[in-house]
PDB file of C-alpha atoms in Angstrom:
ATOM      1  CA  UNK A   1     -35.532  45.390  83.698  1.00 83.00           C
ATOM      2  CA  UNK A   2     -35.984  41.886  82.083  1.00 86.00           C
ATOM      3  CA  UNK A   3     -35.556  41.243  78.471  1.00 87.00           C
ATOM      4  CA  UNK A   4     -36.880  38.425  76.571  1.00 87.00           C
ATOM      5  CA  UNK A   5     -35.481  37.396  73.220  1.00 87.00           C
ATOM      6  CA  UNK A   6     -36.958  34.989  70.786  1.00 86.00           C
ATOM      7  CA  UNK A   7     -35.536  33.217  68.683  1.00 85.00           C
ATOM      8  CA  UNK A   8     -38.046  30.633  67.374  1.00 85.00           C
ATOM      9  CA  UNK A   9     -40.455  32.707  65.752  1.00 82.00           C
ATOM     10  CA  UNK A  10     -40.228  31.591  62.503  1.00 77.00           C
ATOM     11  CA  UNK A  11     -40.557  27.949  63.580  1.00 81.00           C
ATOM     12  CA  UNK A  12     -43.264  28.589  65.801  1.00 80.00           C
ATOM     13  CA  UNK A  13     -45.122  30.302  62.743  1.00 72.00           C
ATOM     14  CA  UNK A  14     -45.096  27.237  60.928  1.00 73.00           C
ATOM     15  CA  UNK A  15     -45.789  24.857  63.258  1.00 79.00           C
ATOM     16  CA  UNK A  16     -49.033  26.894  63.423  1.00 73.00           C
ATOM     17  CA  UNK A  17     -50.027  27.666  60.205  1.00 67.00           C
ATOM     18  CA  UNK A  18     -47.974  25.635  57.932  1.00 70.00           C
ATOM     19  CA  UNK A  19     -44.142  25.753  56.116  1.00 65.00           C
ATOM     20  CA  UNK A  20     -45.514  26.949  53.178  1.00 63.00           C
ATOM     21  CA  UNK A  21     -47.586  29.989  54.084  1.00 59.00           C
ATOM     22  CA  UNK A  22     -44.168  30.553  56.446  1.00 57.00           C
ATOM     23  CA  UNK A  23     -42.093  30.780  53.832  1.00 65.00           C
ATOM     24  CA  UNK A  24     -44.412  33.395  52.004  1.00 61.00           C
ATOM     25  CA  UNK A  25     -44.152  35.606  55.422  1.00 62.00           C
ATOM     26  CA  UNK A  26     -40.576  37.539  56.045  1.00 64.00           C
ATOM     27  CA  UNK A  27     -39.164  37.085  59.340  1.00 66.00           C
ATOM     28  CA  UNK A  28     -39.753  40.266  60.906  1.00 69.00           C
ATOM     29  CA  UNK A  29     -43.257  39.652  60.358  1.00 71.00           C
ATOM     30  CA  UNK A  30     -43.388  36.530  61.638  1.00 72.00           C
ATOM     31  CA  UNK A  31     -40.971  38.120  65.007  1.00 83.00           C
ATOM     32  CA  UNK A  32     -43.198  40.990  65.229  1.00 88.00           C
ATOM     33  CA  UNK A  33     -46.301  38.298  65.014  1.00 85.00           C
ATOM     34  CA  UNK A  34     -44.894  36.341  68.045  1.00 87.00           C
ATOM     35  CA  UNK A  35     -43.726  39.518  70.227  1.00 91.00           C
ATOM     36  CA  UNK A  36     -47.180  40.878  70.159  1.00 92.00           C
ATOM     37  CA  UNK A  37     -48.634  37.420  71.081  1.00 89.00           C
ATOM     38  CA  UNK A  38     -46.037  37.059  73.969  1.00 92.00           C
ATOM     39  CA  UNK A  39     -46.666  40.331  75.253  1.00 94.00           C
ATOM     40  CA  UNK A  40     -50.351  40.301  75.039  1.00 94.00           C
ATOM     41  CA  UNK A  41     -50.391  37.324  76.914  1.00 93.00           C
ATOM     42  CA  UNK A  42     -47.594  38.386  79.449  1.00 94.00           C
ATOM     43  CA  UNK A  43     -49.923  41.451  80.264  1.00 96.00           C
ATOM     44  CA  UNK A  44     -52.800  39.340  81.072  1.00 96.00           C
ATOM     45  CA  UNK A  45     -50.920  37.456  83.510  1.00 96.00           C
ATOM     46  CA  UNK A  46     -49.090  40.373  84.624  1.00 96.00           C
ATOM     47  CA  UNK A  47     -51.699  42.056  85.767  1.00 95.00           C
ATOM     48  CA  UNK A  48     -53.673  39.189  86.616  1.00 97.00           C
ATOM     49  CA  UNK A  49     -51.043  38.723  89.418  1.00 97.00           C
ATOM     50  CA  UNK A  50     -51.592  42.691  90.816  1.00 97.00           C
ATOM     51  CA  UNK A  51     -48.063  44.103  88.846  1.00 96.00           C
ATOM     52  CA  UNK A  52     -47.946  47.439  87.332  1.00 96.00           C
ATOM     53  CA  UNK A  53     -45.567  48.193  85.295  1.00 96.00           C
ATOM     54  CA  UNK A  54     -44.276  49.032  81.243  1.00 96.00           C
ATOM     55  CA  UNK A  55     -43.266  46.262  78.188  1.00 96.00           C
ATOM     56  CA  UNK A  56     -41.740  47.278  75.140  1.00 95.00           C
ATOM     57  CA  UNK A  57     -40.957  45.806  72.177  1.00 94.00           C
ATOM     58  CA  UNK A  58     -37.785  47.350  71.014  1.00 94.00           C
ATOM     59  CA  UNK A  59     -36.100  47.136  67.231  1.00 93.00           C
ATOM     60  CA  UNK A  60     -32.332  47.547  67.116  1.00 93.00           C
ATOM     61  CA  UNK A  61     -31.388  45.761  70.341  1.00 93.00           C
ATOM     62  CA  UNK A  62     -29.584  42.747  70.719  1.00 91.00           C
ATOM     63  CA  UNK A  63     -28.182  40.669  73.323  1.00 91.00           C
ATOM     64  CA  UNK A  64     -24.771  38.845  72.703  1.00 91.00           C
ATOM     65  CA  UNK A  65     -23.576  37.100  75.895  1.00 92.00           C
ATOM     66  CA  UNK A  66     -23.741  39.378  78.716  1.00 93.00           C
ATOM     67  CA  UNK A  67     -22.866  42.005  76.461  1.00 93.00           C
ATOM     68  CA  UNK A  68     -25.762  44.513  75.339  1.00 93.00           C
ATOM     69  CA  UNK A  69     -25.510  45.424  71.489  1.00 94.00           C
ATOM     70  CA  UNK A  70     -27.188  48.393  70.313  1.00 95.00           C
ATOM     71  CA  UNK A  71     -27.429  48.487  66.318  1.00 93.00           C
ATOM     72  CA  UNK A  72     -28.642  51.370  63.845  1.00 91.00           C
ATOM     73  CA  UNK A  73     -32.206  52.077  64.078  1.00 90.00           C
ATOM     74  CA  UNK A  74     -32.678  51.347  67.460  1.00 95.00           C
ATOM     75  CA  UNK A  75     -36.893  52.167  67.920  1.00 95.00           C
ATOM     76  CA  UNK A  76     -39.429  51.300  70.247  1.00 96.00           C
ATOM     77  CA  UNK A  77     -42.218  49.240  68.135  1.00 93.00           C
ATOM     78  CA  UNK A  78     -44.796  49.260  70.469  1.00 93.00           C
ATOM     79  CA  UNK A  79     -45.255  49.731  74.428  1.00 95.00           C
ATOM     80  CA  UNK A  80     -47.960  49.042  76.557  1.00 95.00           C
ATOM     81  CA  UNK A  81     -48.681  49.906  80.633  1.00 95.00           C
ATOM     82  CA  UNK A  82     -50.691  47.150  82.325  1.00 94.00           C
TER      83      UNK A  82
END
């Protein structure tokens, strides 16, 4: 299992479409906006490359080190089988 954390979303959101219109967006949007991207693209080269498999985007988990947090309202936003 791999997992991939971001943690320039926010930034990456603005350098796109501008500070201001960044600022009107929460976070979590602008996360959610940049997992789907990521994961859209990672299926396309995925597959591309013969792999089968699942991705997930999960709410609630967090990674801290090499430790493995797990906070309230741990969810699966959205999965997808290439």
């Amino acid at each position: 299992m791999i997992v991939l954390k971001i943690t320039n979303a926010s930034e990456l959101v603005a350098a796109k479409v501008g500070r201001f219109l960044e600022r009107l967006t929460p976070d979590d949007l602008d996360s959610f906006t940049v997992e789907d991207q990521v994961i859209k693209k990672m299926i396309e080269s995925l597959a591309a490359e013969g792999l089968k498999g699942e991705i997930a985007a999960v709410n609630g988990l967090d990674i801290d080190g090499e430790q493995l947090v797990l906070n309230e309202g741990l969810k699966v936003r959205q999965q997808a089988t290439f």
